[in-house]
């Protein structure tokens, strides 16, 4: 199957499933929060993390469909993190993907709760995979453990804390790598690991998936920093130069643009090299290449 | 074993375990959030929910110790809900258990993250129970599912949403019962159900535990409303008359004090009657009676 066809199929499957998970029966009086959860979760986006979960399940020898609850759980967690990140007491952003942020539409209290609800529902969704007879309860528990670990204060939330502490402070290269490895890398690692667990990957494959996630996560973030300098605002979807304005530590500021481009290239090569241990790695290689070439 | 001795042993075990779970190795740079998590999670309190989890495990025929990770997970979720509830955009409270609230000490951004981190770590803690060979992965997944469901927008968060919408509005009796059944009842139900799952309760016992939780949760809330009117501030720990001042809907306002006292008595009787299906129900009966008689 062609790369773009498979990617489209994954994205459609994920968006359909998210829509279904967030169509709620049996809620009396609290439909307003479901609306707020849907507003943010069904607002488009690359769906990179859930796509990775499904593809790593497939290349590990599983049915991508079996990884769907975990893929959706991951996207719910990614969405909640954006809602809370946009709050006035955090980054205080009014726009996300060209639309008003959750607290602008629903108020701050409801935005906090919508984030909390998406995070909690992610684990209910993951636990719901137990109904699939092809999955062992062992796989389930392992995947839930990975999800909670990489979304928590060791990893993603830890990265947010480092980010909050780094405001108006210039980080060293090592500190910035550590921050991004947690903040962006955490959920990407979870994505690949959960796919491997559900697909029944070998220990060697799990390790390769981890390298792919680490390299890809960092390349993704450096590319983001590059686009914030030389991107096209109408394609990028957020204002160009916002990092500079907010005084944020970035890779181009530390290393210069040309060294950053070189790093993105090298990290991508390492990522694509690593996944060659899987019998079929074309999609993962193409996906990594597209992320390097992206303009948005 | 005497009631008070067993209660003390449970509380000590739970507080020691929480302390250990929240003693963190391998966190580089983000220790500040662990401090914020500890500040709220180790601030005392009745520990009612985790005590219920351990006792329901015991009366169902299990080792209370086996339920400990789930008991602690539940207390982490209870703690996060208080941190977020106290935020300026929610109830805007400066004091909790006689101490400044999390956002007063650590700032709003960090309080949001500390809550998020406790919620996420709760699921990591629950998933960590998989290391116990006496538990099947099946039990694990079932317990995680119950926890996520009762903590989520169907139940606890749903109750918060109803609460947010009810500000300065007089609810009907049915609406208030529904709100409290979700907001307070949710985690109490989760407590009893997880204990039953880990202890290997029968379906009949699970049902009895649910009745106990529902009746106890409601009685607990009505008693709270009564204490807000006629309690002793130095014992109760929060200002007397705060419900009246904030214009909150309460049971005494709807039904009068004497009908409320009668309801608390009846609900407690129904709760204690229900758990007589367990071979040993003395502790659960005594616990319910103490909650009715409490002054704080």
PDB file of N, CA and C in Angstrom, chain A residues 176-233:
ATOM      1  N   UNK A 176      18.280  21.690  27.258  1.00  0.00           N
ATOM      2  CA  UNK A 176      17.209  21.791  26.263  1.00  0.00           C
ATOM      3  C   UNK A 176      16.878  20.412  25.679  1.00  0.00           C
ATOM      4  N   UNK A 177      17.915  19.599  25.456  1.00  0.00           N
ATOM      5  CA  UNK A 177      17.677  18.239  24.959  1.00  0.00           C
ATOM      6  C   UNK A 177      16.868  17.450  25.992  1.00  0.00           C
ATOM      7  N   UNK A 178      17.246  17.596  27.265  1.00  0.00           N
ATOM      8  CA  UNK A 178      16.540  16.876  28.329  1.00  0.00           C
ATOM      9  C   UNK A 178      15.076  17.306  28.384  1.00  0.00           C
ATOM     10  N   UNK A 179      14.853  18.620  28.321  1.00  0.00           N
ATOM     11  CA  UNK A 179      13.481  19.156  28.356  1.00  0.00           C
ATOM     12  C   UNK A 179      12.647  18.580  27.199  1.00  0.00           C
ATOM     13  N   UNK A 180      13.186  18.642  25.994  1.00  0.00           N
ATOM     14  CA  UNK A 180      12.415  18.191  24.826  1.00  0.00           C
ATOM     15  C   UNK A 180      12.267  16.679  24.801  1.00  0.00           C
ATOM     16  N   UNK A 181      13.279  15.973  25.300  1.00  0.00           N
ATOM     17  CA  UNK A 181      13.199  14.521  25.364  1.00  0.00           C
ATOM     18  C   UNK A 181      12.014  14.101  26.237  1.00  0.00           C
ATOM     19  N   UNK A 182      11.749  14.906  27.267  1.00  0.00           N
ATOM     20  CA  UNK A 182      10.605  14.610  28.129  1.00  0.00           C
ATOM     21  C   UNK A 182       9.312  15.167  27.531  1.00  0.00           C
ATOM     22  N   UNK A 183       9.313  16.448  27.248  1.00  0.00           N
ATOM     23  CA  UNK A 183       8.071  17.126  26.853  1.00  0.00           C
ATOM     24  C   UNK A 183       7.493  16.589  25.544  1.00  0.00           C
ATOM     25  N   UNK A 184       8.329  16.479  24.521  1.00  0.00           N
ATOM     26  CA  UNK A 184       7.842  15.991  23.221  1.00  0.00           C
ATOM     27  C   UNK A 184       8.108  14.497  23.074  1.00  0.00           C
ATOM     28  N   UNK A 185       9.275  14.070  23.546  1.00  0.00           N
ATOM     29  CA  UNK A 185       9.682  12.684  23.343  1.00  0.00           C
ATOM     30  C   UNK A 185       8.815  11.677  24.090  1.00  0.00           C
ATOM     31  N   UNK A 186       8.321  12.068  25.266  1.00  0.00           N
ATOM     32  CA  UNK A 186       7.588  11.131  26.125  1.00  0.00           C
ATOM     33  C   UNK A 186       6.448  10.428  25.409  1.00  0.00           C
ATOM     34  N   UNK A 187       5.539  11.196  24.848  1.00  0.00           N
ATOM     35  CA  UNK A 187       4.367  10.577  24.210  1.00  0.00           C
ATOM     36  C   UNK A 187       4.735   9.856  22.909  1.00  0.00           C
ATOM     37  N   UNK A 188       5.799  10.322  22.230  1.00  0.00           N
ATOM     38  CA  UNK A 188       6.220   9.626  21.003  1.00  0.00           C
ATOM     39  C   UNK A 188       6.804   8.257  21.369  1.00  0.00           C
ATOM     40  N   UNK A 189       7.584   8.230  22.456  1.00  0.00           N
ATOM     41  CA  UNK A 189       8.062   6.929  22.946  1.00  0.00           C
ATOM     42  C   UNK A 189       6.894   6.023  23.327  1.00  0.00           C
ATOM     43  N   UNK A 190       5.928   6.588  24.059  1.00  0.00           N
ATOM     44  CA  UNK A 190       4.759   5.788  24.451  1.00  0.00           C
ATOM     45  C   UNK A 190       4.058   5.234  23.219  1.00  0.00           C
ATOM     46  N   UNK A 191       3.956   6.065  22.179  1.00  0.00           N
ATOM     47  CA  UNK A 191       3.277   5.650  20.951  1.00  0.00           C
ATOM     48  C   UNK A 191       3.941   4.412  20.357  1.00  0.00           C
ATOM     49  N   UNK A 192       5.256   4.471  20.222  1.00  0.00           N
ATOM     50  CA  UNK A 192       5.944   3.341  19.582  1.00  0.00           C
ATOM     51  C   UNK A 192       5.935   2.105  20.489  1.00  0.00           C
ATOM     52  N   UNK A 193       6.109   2.322  21.800  1.00  0.00           N
ATOM     53  CA  UNK A 193       6.177   1.184  22.725  1.00  0.00           C
ATOM     54  C   UNK A 193       4.831   0.463  22.823  1.00  0.00           C
ATOM     55  N   UNK A 194       3.746   1.229  22.886  1.00  0.00           N
ATOM     56  CA  UNK A 194       2.428   0.578  22.983  1.00  0.00           C
ATOM     57  C   UNK A 194       2.121  -0.210  21.717  1.00  0.00           C
ATOM     58  N   UNK A 195       2.493   0.351  20.562  1.00  0.00           N
ATOM     59  CA  UNK A 195       2.301  -0.378  19.309  1.00  0.00           C
ATOM     60  C   UNK A 195       3.063  -1.703  19.335  1.00  0.00           C
ATOM     61  N   UNK A 196       4.293  -1.647  19.803  1.00  0.00           N
ATOM     62  CA  UNK A 196       5.129  -2.857  19.882  1.00  0.00           C
ATOM     63  C   UNK A 196       4.529  -3.891  20.838  1.00  0.00           C
ATOM     64  N   UNK A 197       4.035  -3.412  21.982  1.00  0.00           N
ATOM     65  CA  UNK A 197       3.463  -4.331  22.981  1.00  0.00           C
ATOM     66  C   UNK A 197       2.248  -5.056  22.398  1.00  0.00           C
ATOM     67  N   UNK A 198       1.356  -4.290  21.781  1.00  0.00           N
ATOM     68  CA  UNK A 198       0.134  -4.888  21.232  1.00  0.00           C
ATOM     69  C   UNK A 198       0.470  -5.810  20.058  1.00  0.00           C
ATOM     70  N   UNK A 199       1.463  -5.419  19.250  1.00  0.00           N
ATOM     71  CA  UNK A 199       1.820  -6.224  18.081  1.00  0.00           C
ATOM     72  C   UNK A 199       2.691  -7.424  18.397  1.00  0.00           C
ATOM     73  N   UNK A 200       3.170  -7.493  19.646  1.00  0.00           N
ATOM     74  CA  UNK A 200       4.003  -8.647  20.024  1.00  0.00           C
ATOM     75  C   UNK A 200       5.437  -8.545  19.522  1.00  0.00           C
ATOM     76  N   UNK A 201       6.027  -7.365  19.577  1.00  0.00           N
ATOM     77  CA  UNK A 201       7.397  -7.159  19.095  1.00  0.00           C
ATOM     78  C   UNK A 201       8.410  -7.920  19.954  1.00  0.00           C
ATOM     79  N   UNK A 202       9.553  -8.217  19.361  1.00  0.00           N
ATOM     80  CA  UNK A 202      10.661  -8.817  20.115  1.00  0.00           C
ATOM     81  C   UNK A 202      11.353  -7.713  20.917  1.00  0.00           C
ATOM     82  N   UNK A 203      12.218  -8.142  21.859  1.00  0.00           N
ATOM     83  CA  UNK A 203      12.950  -7.166  22.672  1.00  0.00           C
ATOM     84  C   UNK A 203      13.822  -6.280  21.784  1.00  0.00           C
ATOM     85  N   UNK A 204      14.419  -6.867  20.743  1.00  0.00           N
ATOM     86  CA  UNK A 204      15.272  -6.104  19.825  1.00  0.00           C
ATOM     87  C   UNK A 204      14.458  -5.057  19.064  1.00  0.00           C
ATOM     88  N   UNK A 205      13.260  -5.452  18.658  1.00  0.00           N
ATOM     89  CA  UNK A 205      12.381  -4.516  17.943  1.00  0.00           C
ATOM     90  C   UNK A 205      11.930  -3.373  18.861  1.00  0.00           C
ATOM     91  N   UNK A 206      11.616  -3.727  20.111  1.00  0.00           N
ATOM     92  CA  UNK A 206      11.220  -2.708  21.094  1.00  0.00           C
ATOM     93  C   UNK A 206      12.321  -1.663  21.235  1.00  0.00           C
ATOM     94  N   UNK A 207      13.548  -2.140  21.295  1.00  0.00           N
ATOM     95  CA  UNK A 207      14.701  -1.258  21.454  1.00  0.00           C
ATOM     96  C   UNK A 207      14.850  -0.353  20.231  1.00  0.00           C
ATOM     97  N   UNK A 208      14.676  -0.930  19.058  1.00  0.00           N
ATOM     98  CA  UNK A 208      14.780  -0.154  17.817  1.00  0.00           C
ATOM     99  C   UNK A 208      13.683   0.916  17.769  1.00  0.00           C
ATOM    100  N   UNK A 209      12.496   0.548  18.228  1.00  0.00           N
ATOM    101  CA  UNK A 209      11.370   1.489  18.234  1.00  0.00           C
ATOM    102  C   UNK A 209      11.660   2.655  19.170  1.00  0.00           C
ATOM    103  N   UNK A 210      12.339   2.359  20.266  1.00  0.00           N
ATOM    104  CA  UNK A 210      12.685   3.394  21.220  1.00  0.00           C
ATOM    105  C   UNK A 210      13.680   4.391  20.612  1.00  0.00           C
ATOM    106  N   UNK A 211      14.664   3.847  19.891  1.00  0.00           N
ATOM    107  CA  UNK A 211      15.645   4.729  19.230  1.00  0.00           C
ATOM    108  C   UNK A 211      14.932   5.605  18.188  1.00  0.00           C
ATOM    109  N   UNK A 212      14.069   4.977  17.398  1.00  0.00           N
ATOM    110  CA  UNK A 212      13.300   5.717  16.389  1.00  0.00           C
ATOM    111  C   UNK A 212      12.533   6.862  17.050  1.00  0.00           C
ATOM    112  N   UNK A 213      11.857   6.552  18.165  1.00  0.00           N
ATOM    113  CA  UNK A 213      11.048   7.565  18.868  1.00  0.00           C
ATOM    114  C   UNK A 213      11.922   8.695  19.393  1.00  0.00           C
ATOM    115  N   UNK A 214      13.026   8.339  20.024  1.00  0.00           N
ATOM    116  CA  UNK A 214      13.901   9.362  20.603  1.00  0.00           C
ATOM    117  C   UNK A 214      14.447  10.301  19.528  1.00  0.00           C
ATOM    118  N   UNK A 215      14.966   9.724  18.451  1.00  0.00           N
ATOM    119  CA  UNK A 215      15.555  10.540  17.386  1.00  0.00           C
ATOM    120  C   UNK A 215      14.483  11.376  16.698  1.00  0.00           C
ATOM    121  N   UNK A 216      13.361  10.731  16.398  1.00  0.00           N
ATOM    122  CA  UNK A 216      12.276  11.421  15.700  1.00  0.00           C
ATOM    123  C   UNK A 216      11.719  12.561  16.552  1.00  0.00           C
ATOM    124  N   UNK A 217      11.550  12.307  17.838  1.00  0.00           N
ATOM    125  CA  UNK A 217      11.009  13.328  18.739  1.00  0.00           C
ATOM    126  C   UNK A 217      11.888  14.563  18.762  1.00  0.00           C
ATOM    127  N   UNK A 218      13.190  14.345  18.828  1.00  0.00           N
ATOM    128  CA  UNK A 218      14.118  15.484  18.882  1.00  0.00           C
ATOM    129  C   UNK A 218      14.170  16.205  17.538  1.00  0.00           C
ATOM    130  N   UNK A 219      14.224  15.416  16.444  1.00  0.00           N
ATOM    131  CA  UNK A 219      14.246  16.022  15.099  1.00  0.00           C
ATOM    132  C   UNK A 219      12.985  16.862  14.893  1.00  0.00           C
ATOM    133  N   UNK A 220      11.863  16.339  15.330  1.00  0.00           N
ATOM    134  CA  UNK A 220      10.573  17.015  15.204  1.00  0.00           C
ATOM    135  C   UNK A 220      10.620  18.375  15.900  1.00  0.00           C
ATOM    136  N   UNK A 221      11.194  18.389  17.098  1.00  0.00           N
ATOM    137  CA  UNK A 221      11.228  19.624  17.881  1.00  0.00           C
ATOM    138  C   UNK A 221      12.180  20.641  17.277  1.00  0.00           C
ATOM    139  N   UNK A 222      13.336  20.177  16.809  1.00  0.00           N
ATOM    140  CA  UNK A 222      14.299  21.102  16.190  1.00  0.00           C
ATOM    141  C   UNK A 222      13.680  21.695  14.917  1.00  0.00           C
ATOM    142  N   UNK A 223      13.010  20.842  14.151  1.00  0.00           N
ATOM    143  CA  UNK A 223      12.342  21.312  12.928  1.00  0.00           C
ATOM    144  C   UNK A 223      11.285  22.365  13.281  1.00  0.00           C
ATOM    145  N   UNK A 224      10.588  22.152  14.383  1.00  0.00           N
ATOM    146  CA  UNK A 224       9.591  23.114  14.857  1.00  0.00           C
ATOM    147  C   UNK A 224      10.247  24.473  15.137  1.00  0.00           C
ATOM    148  N   UNK A 225      11.393  24.407  15.800  1.00  0.00           N
ATOM    149  CA  UNK A 225      12.139  25.636  16.098  1.00  0.00           C
ATOM    150  C   UNK A 225      12.585  26.337  14.811  1.00  0.00           C
ATOM    151  N   UNK A 226      13.008  25.531  13.811  1.00  0.00           N
ATOM    152  CA  UNK A 226      13.447  26.103  12.531  1.00  0.00           C
ATOM    153  C   UNK A 226      12.260  26.787  11.842  1.00  0.00           C
ATOM    154  N   UNK A 227      11.111  26.105  11.837  1.00  0.00           N
ATOM    155  CA  UNK A 227       9.922  26.668  11.179  1.00  0.00           C
ATOM    156  C   UNK A 227       9.453  27.945  11.869  1.00  0.00           C
ATOM    157  N   UNK A 228       9.716  28.024  13.170  1.00  0.00           N
ATOM    158  CA  UNK A 228       9.320  29.243  13.893  1.00  0.00           C
ATOM    159  C   UNK A 228      10.144  30.442  13.422  1.00  0.00           C
ATOM    160  N   UNK A 229      11.279  30.165  12.783  1.00  0.00           N
ATOM    161  CA  UNK A 229      12.128  31.259  12.280  1.00  0.00           C
ATOM    162  C   UNK A 229      11.886  31.517  10.801  1.00  0.00           C
ATOM    163  N   UNK A 230      11.875  30.417  10.012  1.00  0.00           N
ATOM    164  CA  UNK A 230      11.826  30.645   8.563  1.00  0.00           C
ATOM    165  C   UNK A 230      10.584  30.055   7.908  1.00  0.00           C
ATOM    166  N   UNK A 231       9.592  29.711   8.723  1.00  0.00           N
ATOM    167  CA  UNK A 231       8.378  29.113   8.165  1.00  0.00           C
ATOM    168  C   UNK A 231       7.460  30.155   7.534  1.00  0.00           C
ATOM    169  N   UNK A 232       6.408  29.639   6.903  1.00  0.00           N
ATOM    170  CA  UNK A 232       5.383  30.493   6.299  1.00  0.00           C
ATOM    171  C   UNK A 232       4.166  30.428   7.225  1.00  0.00           C
ATOM    172  N   UNK A 233       3.835  31.558   7.837  1.00  0.00           N
ATOM    173  CA  UNK A 233       2.797  31.579   8.864  1.00  0.00           C
ATOM    174  C   UNK A 233       1.477  30.948   8.405  1.00  0.00           C
TER     175      UNK A 233
END
